[in-house]
JSON list of C-alpha atoms in Angstrom, two decimals:
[
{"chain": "A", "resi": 14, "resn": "UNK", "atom": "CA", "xyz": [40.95, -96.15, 231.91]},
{"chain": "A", "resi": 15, "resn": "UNK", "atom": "CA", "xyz": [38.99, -93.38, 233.15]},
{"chain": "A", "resi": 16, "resn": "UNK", "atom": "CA", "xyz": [40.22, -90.98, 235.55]},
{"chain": "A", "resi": 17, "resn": "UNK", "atom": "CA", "xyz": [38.46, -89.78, 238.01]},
{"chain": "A", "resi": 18, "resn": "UNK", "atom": "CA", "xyz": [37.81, -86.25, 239.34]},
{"chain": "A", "resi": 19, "resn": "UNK", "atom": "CA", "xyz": [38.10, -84.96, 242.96]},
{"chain": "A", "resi": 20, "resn": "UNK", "atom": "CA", "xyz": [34.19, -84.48, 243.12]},
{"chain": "A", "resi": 21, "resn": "UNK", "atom": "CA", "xyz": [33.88, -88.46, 242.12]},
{"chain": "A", "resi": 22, "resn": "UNK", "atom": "CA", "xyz": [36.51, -90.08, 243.87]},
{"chain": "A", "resi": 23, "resn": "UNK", "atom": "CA", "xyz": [35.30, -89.26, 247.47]},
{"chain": "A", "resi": 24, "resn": "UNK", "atom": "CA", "xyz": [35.10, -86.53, 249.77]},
{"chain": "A", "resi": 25, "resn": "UNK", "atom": "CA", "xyz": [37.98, -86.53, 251.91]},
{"chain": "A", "resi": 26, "resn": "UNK", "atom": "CA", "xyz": [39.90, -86.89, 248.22]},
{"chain": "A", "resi": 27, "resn": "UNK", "atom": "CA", "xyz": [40.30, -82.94, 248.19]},
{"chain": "A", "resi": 28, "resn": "UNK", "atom": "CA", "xyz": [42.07, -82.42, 251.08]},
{"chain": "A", "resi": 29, "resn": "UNK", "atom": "CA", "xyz": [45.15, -84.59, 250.25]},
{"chain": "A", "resi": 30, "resn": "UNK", "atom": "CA", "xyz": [48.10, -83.05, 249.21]},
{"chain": "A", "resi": 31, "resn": "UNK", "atom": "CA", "xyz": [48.63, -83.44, 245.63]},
{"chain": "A", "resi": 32, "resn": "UNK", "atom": "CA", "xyz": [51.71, -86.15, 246.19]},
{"chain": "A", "resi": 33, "resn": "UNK", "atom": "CA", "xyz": [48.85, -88.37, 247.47]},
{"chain": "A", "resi": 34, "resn": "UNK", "atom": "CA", "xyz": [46.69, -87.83, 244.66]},
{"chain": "A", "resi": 35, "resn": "UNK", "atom": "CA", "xyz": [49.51, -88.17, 242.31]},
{"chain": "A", "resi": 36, "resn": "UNK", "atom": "CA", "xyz": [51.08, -91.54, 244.15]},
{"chain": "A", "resi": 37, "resn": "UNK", "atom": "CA", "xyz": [47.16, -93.38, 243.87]},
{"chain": "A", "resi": 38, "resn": "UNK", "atom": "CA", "xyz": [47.24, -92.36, 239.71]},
{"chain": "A", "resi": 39, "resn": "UNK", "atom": "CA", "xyz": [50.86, -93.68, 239.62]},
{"chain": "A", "resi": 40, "resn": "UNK", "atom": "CA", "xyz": [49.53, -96.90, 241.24]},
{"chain": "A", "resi": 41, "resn": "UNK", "atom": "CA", "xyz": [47.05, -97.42, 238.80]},
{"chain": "A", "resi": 42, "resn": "UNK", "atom": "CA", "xyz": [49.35, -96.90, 235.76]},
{"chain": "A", "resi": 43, "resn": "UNK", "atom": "CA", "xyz": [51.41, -99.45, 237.34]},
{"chain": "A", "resi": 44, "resn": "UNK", "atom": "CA", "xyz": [48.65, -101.96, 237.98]},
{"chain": "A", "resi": 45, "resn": "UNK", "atom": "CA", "xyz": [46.46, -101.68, 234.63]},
{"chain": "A", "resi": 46, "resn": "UNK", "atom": "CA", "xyz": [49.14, -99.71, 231.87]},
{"chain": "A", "resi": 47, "resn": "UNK", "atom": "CA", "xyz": [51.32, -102.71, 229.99]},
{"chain": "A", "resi": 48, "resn": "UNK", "atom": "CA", "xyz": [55.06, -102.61, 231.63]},
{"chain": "A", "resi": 49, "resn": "UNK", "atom": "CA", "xyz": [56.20, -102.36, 227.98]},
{"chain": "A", "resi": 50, "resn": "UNK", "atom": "CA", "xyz": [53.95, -99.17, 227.61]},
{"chain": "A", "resi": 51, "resn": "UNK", "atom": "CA", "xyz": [55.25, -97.72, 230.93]},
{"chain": "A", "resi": 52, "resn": "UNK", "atom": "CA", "xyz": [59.39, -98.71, 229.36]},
{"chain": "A", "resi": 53, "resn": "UNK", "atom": "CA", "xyz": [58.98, -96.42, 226.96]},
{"chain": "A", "resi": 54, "resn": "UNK", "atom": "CA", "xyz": [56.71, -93.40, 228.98]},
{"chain": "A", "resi": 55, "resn": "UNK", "atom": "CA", "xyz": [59.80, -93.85, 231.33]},
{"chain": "A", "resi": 56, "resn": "UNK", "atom": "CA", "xyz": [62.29, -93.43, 228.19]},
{"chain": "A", "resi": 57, "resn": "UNK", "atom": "CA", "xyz": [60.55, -90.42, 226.95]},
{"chain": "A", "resi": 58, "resn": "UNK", "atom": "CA", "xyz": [60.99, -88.54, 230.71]},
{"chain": "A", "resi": 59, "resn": "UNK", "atom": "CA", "xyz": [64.73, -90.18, 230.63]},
{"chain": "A", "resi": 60, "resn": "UNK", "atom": "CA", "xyz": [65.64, -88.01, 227.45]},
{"chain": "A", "resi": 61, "resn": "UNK", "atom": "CA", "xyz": [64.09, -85.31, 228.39]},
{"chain": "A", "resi": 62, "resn": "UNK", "atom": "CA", "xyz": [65.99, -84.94, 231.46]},
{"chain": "A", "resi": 63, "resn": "UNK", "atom": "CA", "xyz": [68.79, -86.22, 229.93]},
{"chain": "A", "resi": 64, "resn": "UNK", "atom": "CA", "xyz": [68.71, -82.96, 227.40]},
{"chain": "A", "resi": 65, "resn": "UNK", "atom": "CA", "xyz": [68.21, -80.47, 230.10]},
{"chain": "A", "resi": 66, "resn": "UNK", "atom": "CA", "xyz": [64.46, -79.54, 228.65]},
{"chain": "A", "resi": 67, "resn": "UNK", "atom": "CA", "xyz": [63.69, -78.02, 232.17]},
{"chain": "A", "resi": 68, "resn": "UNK", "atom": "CA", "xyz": [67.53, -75.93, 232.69]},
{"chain": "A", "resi": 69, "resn": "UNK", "atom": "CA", "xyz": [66.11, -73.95, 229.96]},
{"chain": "A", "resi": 70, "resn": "UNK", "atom": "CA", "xyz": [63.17, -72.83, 231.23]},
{"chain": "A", "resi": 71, "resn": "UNK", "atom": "CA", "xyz": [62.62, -69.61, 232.40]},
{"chain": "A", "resi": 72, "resn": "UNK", "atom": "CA", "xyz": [63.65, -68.26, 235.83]},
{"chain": "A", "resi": 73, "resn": "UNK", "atom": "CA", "xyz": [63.27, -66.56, 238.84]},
{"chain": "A", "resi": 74, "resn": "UNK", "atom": "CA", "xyz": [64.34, -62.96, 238.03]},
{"chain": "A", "resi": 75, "resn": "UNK", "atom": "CA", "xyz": [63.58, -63.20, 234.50]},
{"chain": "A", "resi": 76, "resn": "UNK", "atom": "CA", "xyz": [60.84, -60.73, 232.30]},
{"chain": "A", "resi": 77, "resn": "UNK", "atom": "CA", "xyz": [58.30, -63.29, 231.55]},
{"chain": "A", "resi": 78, "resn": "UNK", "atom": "CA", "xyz": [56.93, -62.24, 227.26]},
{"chain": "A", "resi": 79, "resn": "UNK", "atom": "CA", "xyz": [53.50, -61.03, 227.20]},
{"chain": "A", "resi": 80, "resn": "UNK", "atom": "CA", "xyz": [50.96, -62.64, 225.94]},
{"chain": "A", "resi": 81, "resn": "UNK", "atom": "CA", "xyz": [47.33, -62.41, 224.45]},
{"chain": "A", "resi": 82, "resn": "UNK", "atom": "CA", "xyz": [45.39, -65.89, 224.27]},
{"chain": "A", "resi": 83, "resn": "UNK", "atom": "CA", "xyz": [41.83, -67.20, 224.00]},
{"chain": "A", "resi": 84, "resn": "UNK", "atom": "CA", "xyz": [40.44, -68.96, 226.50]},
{"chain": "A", "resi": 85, "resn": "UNK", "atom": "CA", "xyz": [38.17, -71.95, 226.80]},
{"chain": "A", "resi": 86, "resn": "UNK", "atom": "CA", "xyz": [35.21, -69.82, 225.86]},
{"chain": "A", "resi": 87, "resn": "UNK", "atom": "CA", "xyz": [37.12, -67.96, 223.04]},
{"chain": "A", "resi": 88, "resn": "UNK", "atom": "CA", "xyz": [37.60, -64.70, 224.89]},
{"chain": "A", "resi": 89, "resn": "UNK", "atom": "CA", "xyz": [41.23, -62.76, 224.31]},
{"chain": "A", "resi": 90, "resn": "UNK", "atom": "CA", "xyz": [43.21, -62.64, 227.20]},
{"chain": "A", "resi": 91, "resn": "UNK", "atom": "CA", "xyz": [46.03, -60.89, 228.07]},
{"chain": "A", "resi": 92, "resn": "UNK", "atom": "CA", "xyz": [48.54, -60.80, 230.43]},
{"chain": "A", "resi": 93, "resn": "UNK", "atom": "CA", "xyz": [48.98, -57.50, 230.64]},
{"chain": "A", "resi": 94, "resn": "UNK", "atom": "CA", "xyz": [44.97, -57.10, 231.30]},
{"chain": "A", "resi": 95, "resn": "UNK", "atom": "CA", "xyz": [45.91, -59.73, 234.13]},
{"chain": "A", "resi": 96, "resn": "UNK", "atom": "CA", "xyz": [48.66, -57.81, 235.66]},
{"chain": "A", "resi": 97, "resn": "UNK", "atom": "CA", "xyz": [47.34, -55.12, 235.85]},
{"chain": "A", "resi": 98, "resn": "UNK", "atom": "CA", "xyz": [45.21, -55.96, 238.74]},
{"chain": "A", "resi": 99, "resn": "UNK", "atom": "CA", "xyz": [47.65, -58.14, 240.89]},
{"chain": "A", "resi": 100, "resn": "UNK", "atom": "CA", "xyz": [49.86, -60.90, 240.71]},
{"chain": "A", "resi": 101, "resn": "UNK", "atom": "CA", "xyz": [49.78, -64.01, 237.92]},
{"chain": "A", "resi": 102, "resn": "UNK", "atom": "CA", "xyz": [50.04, -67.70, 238.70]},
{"chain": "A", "resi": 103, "resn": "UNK", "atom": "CA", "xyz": [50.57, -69.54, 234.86]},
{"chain": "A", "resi": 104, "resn": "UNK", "atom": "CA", "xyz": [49.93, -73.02, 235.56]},
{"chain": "A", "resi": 105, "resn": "UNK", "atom": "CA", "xyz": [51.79, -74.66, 231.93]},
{"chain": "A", "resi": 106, "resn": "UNK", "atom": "CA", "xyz": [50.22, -78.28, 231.32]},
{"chain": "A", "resi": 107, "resn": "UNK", "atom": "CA", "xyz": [50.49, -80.93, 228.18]},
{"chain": "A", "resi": 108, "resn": "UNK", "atom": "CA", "xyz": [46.42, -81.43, 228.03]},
{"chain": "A", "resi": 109, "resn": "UNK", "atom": "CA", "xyz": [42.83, -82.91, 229.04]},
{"chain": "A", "resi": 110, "resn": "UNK", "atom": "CA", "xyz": [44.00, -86.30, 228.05]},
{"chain": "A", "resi": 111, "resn": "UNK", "atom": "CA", "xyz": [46.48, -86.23, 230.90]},
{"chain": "A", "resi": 112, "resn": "UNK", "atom": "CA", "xyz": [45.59, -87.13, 234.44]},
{"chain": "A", "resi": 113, "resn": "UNK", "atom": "CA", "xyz": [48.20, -85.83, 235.89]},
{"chain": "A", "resi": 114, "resn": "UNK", "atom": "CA", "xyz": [47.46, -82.34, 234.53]},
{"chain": "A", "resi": 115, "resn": "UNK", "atom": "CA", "xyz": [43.70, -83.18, 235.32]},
{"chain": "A", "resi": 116, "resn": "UNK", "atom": "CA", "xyz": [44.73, -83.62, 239.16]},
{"chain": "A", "resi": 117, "resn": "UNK", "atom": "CA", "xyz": [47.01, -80.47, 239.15]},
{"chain": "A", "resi": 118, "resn": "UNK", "atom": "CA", "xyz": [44.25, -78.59, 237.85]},
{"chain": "A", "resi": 119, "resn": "UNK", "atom": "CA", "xyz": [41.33, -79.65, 240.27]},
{"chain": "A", "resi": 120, "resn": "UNK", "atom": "CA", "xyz": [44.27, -79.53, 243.22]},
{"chain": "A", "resi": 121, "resn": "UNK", "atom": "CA", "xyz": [44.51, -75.73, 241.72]},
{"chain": "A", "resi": 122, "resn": "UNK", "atom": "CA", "xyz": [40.87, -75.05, 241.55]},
{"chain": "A", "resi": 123, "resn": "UNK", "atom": "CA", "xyz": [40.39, -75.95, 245.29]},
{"chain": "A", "resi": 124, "resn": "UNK", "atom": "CA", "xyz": [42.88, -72.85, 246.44]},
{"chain": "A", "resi": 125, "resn": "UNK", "atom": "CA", "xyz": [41.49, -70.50, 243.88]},
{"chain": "A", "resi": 126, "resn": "UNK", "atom": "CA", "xyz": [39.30, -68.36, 246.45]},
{"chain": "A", "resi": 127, "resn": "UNK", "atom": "CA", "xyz": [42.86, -67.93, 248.46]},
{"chain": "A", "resi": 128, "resn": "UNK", "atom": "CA", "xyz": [44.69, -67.45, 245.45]},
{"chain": "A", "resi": 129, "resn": "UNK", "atom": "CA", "xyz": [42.12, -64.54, 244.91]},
{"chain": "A", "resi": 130, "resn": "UNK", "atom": "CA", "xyz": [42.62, -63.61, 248.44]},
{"chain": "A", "resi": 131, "resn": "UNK", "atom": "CA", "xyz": [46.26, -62.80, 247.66]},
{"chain": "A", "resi": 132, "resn": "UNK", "atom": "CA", "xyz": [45.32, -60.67, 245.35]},
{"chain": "A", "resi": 133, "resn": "UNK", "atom": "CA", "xyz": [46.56, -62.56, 242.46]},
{"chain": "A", "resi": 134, "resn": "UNK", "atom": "CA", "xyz": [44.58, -64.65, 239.33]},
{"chain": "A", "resi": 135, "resn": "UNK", "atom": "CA", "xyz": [45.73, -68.22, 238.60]},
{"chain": "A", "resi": 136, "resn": "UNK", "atom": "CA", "xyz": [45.33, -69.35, 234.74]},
{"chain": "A", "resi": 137, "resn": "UNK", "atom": "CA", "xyz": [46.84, -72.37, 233.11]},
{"chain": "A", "resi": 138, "resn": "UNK", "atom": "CA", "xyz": [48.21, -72.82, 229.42]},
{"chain": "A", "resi": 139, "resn": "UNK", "atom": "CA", "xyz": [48.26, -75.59, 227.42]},
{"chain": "A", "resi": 140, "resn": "UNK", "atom": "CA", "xyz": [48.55, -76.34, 223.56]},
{"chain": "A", "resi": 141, "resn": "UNK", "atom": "CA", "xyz": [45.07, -77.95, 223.20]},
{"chain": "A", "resi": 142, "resn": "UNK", "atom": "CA", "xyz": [42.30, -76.10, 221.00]},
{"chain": "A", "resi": 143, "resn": "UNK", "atom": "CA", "xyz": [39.58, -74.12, 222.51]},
{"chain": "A", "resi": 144, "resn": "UNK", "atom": "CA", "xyz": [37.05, -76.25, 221.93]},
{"chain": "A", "resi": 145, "resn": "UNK", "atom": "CA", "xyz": [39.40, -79.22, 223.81]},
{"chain": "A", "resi": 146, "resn": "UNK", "atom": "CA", "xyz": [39.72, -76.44, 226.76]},
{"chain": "A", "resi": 147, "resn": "UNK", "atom": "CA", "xyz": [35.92, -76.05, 226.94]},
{"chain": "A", "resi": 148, "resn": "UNK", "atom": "CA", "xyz": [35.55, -79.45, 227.42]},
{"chain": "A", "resi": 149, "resn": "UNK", "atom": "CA", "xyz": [37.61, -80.01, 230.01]},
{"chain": "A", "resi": 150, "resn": "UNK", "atom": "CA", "xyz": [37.14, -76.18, 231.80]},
{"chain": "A", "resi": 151, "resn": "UNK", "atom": "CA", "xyz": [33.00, -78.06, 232.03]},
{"chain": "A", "resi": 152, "resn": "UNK", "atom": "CA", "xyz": [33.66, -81.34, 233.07]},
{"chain": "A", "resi": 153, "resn": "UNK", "atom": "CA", "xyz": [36.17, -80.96, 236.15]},
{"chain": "A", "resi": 154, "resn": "UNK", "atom": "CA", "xyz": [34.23, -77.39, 236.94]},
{"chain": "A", "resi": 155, "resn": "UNK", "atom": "CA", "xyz": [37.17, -75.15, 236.48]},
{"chain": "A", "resi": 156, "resn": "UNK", "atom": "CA", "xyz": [36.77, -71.80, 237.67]},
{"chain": "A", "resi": 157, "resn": "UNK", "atom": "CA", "xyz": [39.68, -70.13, 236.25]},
{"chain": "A", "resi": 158, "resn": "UNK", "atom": "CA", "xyz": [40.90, -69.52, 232.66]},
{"chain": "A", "resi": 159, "resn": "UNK", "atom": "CA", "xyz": [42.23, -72.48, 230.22]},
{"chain": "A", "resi": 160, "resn": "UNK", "atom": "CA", "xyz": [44.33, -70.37, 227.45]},
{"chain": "A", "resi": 161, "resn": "UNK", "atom": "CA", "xyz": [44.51, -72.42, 223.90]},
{"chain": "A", "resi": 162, "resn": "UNK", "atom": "CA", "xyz": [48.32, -71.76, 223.00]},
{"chain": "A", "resi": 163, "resn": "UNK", "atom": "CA", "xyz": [48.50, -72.63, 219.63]},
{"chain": "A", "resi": 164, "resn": "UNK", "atom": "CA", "xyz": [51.64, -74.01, 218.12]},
{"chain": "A", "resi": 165, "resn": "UNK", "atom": "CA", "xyz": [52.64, -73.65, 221.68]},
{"chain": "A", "resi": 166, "resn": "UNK", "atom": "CA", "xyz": [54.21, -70.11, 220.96]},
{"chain": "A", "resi": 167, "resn": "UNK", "atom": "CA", "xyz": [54.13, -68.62, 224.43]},
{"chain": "A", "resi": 168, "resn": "UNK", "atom": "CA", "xyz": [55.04, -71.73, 225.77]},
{"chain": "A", "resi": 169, "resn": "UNK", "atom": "CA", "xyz": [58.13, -71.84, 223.75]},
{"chain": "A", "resi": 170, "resn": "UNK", "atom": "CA", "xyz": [59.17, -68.21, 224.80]},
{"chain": "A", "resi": 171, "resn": "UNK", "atom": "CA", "xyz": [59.19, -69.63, 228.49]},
{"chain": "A", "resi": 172, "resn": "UNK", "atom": "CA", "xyz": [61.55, -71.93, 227.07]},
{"chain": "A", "resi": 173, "resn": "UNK", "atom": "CA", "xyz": [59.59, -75.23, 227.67]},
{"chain": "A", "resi": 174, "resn": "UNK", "atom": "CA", "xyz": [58.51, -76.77, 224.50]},
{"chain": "A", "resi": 175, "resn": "UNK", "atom": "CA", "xyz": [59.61, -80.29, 223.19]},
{"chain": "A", "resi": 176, "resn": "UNK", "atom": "CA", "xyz": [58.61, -82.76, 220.57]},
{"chain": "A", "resi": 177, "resn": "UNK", "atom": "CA", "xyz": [57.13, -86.01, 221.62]},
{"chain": "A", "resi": 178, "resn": "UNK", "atom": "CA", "xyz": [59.68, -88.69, 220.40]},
{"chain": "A", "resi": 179, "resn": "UNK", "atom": "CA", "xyz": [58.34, -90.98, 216.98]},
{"chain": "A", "resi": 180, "resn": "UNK", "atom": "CA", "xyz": [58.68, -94.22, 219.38]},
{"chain": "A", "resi": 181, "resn": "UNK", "atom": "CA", "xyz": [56.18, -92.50, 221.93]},
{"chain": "A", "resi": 182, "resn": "UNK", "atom": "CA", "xyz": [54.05, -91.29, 219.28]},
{"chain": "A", "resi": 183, "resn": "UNK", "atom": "CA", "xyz": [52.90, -95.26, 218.15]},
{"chain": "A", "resi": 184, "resn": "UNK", "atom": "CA", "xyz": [51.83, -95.39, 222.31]},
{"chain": "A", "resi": 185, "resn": "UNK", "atom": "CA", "xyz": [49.90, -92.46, 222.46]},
{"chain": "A", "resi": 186, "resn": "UNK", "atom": "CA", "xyz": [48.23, -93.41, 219.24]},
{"chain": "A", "resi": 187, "resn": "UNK", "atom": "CA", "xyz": [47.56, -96.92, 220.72]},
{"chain": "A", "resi": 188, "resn": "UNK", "atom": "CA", "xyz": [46.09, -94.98, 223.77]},
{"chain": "A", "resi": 189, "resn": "UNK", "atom": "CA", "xyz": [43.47, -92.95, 221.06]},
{"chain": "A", "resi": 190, "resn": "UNK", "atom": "CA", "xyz": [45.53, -89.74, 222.29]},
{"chain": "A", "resi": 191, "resn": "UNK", "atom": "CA", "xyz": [45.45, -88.05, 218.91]},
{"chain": "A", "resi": 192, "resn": "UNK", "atom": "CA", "xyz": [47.49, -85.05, 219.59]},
{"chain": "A", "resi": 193, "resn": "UNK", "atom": "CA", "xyz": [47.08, -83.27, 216.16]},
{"chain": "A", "resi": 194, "resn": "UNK", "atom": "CA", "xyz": [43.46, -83.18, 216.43]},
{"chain": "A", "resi": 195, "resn": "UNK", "atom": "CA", "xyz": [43.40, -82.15, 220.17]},
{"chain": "A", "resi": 196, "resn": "UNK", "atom": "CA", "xyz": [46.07, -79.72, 219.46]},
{"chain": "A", "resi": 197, "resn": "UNK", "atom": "CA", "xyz": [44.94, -78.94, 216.04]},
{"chain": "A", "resi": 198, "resn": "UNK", "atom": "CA", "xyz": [48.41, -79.27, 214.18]},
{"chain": "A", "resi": 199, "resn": "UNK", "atom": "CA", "xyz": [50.72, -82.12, 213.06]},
{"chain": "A", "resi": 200, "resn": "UNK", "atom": "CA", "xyz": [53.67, -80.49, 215.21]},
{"chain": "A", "resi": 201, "resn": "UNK", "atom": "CA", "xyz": [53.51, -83.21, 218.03]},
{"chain": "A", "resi": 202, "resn": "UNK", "atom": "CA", "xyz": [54.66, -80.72, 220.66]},
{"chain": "A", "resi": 203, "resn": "UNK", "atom": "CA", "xyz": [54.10, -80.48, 224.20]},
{"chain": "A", "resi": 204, "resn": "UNK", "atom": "CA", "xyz": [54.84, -77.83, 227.35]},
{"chain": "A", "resi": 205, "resn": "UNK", "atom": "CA", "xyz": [56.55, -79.64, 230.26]},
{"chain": "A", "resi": 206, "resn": "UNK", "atom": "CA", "xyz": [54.80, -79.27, 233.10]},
{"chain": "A", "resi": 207, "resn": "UNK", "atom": "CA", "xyz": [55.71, -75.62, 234.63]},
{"chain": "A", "resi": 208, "resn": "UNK", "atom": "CA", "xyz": [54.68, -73.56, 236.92]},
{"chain": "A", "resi": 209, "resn": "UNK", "atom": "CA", "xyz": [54.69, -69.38, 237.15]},
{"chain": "A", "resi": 210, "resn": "UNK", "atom": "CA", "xyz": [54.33, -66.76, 239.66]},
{"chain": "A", "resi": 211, "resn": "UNK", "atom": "CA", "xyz": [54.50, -63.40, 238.00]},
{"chain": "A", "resi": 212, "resn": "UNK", "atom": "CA", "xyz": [55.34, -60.37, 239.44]},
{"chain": "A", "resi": 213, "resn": "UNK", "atom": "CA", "xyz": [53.29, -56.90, 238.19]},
{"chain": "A", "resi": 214, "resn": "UNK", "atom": "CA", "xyz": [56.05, -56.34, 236.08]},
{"chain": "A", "resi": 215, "resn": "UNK", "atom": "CA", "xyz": [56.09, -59.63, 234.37]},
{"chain": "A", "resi": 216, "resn": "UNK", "atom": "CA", "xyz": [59.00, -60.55, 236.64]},
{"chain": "A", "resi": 217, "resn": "UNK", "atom": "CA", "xyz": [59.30, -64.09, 237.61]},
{"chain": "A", "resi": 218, "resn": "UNK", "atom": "CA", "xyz": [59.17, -65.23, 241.44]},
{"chain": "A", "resi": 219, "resn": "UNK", "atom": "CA", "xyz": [58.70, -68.49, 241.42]},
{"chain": "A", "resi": 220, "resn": "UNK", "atom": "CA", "xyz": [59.17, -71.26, 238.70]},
{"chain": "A", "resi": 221, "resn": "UNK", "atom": "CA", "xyz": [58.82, -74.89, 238.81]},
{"chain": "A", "resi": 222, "resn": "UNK", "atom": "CA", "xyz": [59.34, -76.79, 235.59]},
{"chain": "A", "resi": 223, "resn": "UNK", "atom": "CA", "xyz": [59.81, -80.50, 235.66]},
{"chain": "A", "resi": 224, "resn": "UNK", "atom": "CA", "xyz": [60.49, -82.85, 232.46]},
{"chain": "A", "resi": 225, "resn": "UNK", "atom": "CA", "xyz": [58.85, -85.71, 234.81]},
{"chain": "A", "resi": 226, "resn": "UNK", "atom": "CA", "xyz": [54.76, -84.53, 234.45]},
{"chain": "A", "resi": 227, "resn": "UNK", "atom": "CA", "xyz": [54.74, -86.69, 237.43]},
{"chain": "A", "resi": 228, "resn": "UNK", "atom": "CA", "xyz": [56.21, -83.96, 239.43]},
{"chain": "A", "resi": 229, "resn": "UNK", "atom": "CA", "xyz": [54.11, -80.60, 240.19]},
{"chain": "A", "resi": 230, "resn": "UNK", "atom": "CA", "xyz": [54.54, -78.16, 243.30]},
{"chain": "A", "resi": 231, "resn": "UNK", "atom": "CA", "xyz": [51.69, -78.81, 245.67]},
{"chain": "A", "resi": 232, "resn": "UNK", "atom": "CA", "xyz": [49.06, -75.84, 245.86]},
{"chain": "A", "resi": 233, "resn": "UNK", "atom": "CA", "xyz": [49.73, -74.78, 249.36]},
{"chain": "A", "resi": 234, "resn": "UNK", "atom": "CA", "xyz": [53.39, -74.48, 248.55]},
{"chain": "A", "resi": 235, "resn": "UNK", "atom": "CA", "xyz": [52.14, -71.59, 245.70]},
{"chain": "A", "resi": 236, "resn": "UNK", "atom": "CA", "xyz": [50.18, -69.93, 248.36]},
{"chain": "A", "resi": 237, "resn": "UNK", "atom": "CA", "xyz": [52.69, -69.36, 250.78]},
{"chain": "A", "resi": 238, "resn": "UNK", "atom": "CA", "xyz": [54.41, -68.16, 248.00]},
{"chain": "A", "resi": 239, "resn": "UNK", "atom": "CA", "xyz": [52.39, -66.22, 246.98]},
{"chain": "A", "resi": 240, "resn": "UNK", "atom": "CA", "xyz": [51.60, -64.56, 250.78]},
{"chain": "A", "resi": 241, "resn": "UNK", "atom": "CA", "xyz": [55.14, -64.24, 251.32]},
{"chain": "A", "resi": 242, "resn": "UNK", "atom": "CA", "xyz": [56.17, -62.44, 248.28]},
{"chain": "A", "resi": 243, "resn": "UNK", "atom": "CA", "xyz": [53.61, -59.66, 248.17]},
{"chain": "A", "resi": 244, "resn": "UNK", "atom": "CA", "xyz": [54.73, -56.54, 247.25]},
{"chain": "A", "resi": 245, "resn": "UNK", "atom": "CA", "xyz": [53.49, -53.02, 247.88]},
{"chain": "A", "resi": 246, "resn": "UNK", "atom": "CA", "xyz": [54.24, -51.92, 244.30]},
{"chain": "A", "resi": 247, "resn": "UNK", "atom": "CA", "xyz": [52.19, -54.52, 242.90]},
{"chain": "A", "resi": 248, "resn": "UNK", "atom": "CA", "xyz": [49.26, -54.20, 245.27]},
{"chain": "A", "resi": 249, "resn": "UNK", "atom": "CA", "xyz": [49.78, -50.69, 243.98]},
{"chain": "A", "resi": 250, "resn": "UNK", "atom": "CA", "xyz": [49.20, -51.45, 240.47]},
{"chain": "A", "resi": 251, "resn": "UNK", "atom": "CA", "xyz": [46.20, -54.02, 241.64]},
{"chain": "A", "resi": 252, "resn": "UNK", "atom": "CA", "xyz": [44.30, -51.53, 242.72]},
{"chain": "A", "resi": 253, "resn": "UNK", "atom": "CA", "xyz": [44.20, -48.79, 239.94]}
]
């Protein structure tokens, strides 16, 4: 199946709300994805909510850990380089091969310049290699950093890492998702989907982390987030 971005699907595509865009991908799965297949995607999400993956995540109050990553052009990048002019959205995703990520991602893109406007940077995070963020930064025209977290390390200091289960390893095999070679270990880890708003500081305000990766805060819903929850220390620290 190949999933479409916002620039092919149509032009009043981009100004849906990312439940739409999520509900027509969901309706696809149904349609074309064998209901065995979906059992066991549906298992997976099942356990993971069942062992509280997302009540361990980081929250609101908390010191987010630094972090220094390359992105998807193999340039270091730190957080502490990022706070240090304004505000952080961390956007935490499982990978190119998912098109629910994919969505979140273009959804993201589209409020970039207001992100910017806020006077904050948006990057997202996911376990994938470099090379696997290049490709995907250049094909759905992402302006905004993809960081390569290898052996999802900062991922599991935000407290969101699990390890995909052996009986939905076999599917994603079946579905030529070869997550050691996109990932470029043998770990079969994965981020739940998460979402950050960082403070100057490296103080949380706002989280959203979900064990569903069906489930992802709509953009406009980070914006007035982030409008709301400006502060004059860090526009302070923005603008030395």
């Amino acid at each position: 199946m190949k999933w479409r971005s916002l620039e092919e699907s149509g032009p009043n595509l981009d100004i849906r709300s990312l439940r739409e865009i999520f509900a027509e991908r969901k309706e696809l799965i149904a349609k074309y994805v064998p209901a065995e297949t979906q059992a066991i995607y549906a298992r997976a999400i099942a356990d993971l909510k069942q062992n509280r993956i997302a009540g361990g995540a980081l929250r609101v109050a908390a010191k987010a850990p630094s972090f220094e990553l390359k992105d998807h052009n193999g340039k270091l990048i730190s957080s502490g380089c990022l706070l240090s002019k304004g505000r952080v959205v961390i956007c935490f995703f499982r990978g190119r091969w998912c098109p629910f990520c994919v969505g979140q991602l273009e959804a993201m893109n589209l409020i970039l310049p207001q992100i910017q406007q806020a006077g904050a940077s948006l990057v997202a995070i996911s376990p994938q290699t470099v090379q696997q963020s290049f490709f995907m930064a250049d094909q759905h025209k992402l302006g905004f950093p993809l960081l390569s977290d290898a052996g999802n390390q900062v991922a599991r200091q935000f407290g969101l890492v699990y390890r995909v289960p052996e009986y939905q390893q076999a599917v994603f095999r079946q579905a030529f998702i070869n997550l050691p070679f996109v990932n470029g270990d043998d770990s079969w880890e994965l981020p739940i989907a998460a979402t950050y708003i960082l403070e100057c500081d490296r103080t949380v305000v706002y989280t959203a982390a979900d064990e569903d990766y069906g489930n992802r805060p709509e953009p406009m819903d980070i914006l007035q987030t982030l409008f709301r929850t400006a502060t004059p220390v860090c526009r302070s620290e923005g603008q030395k």
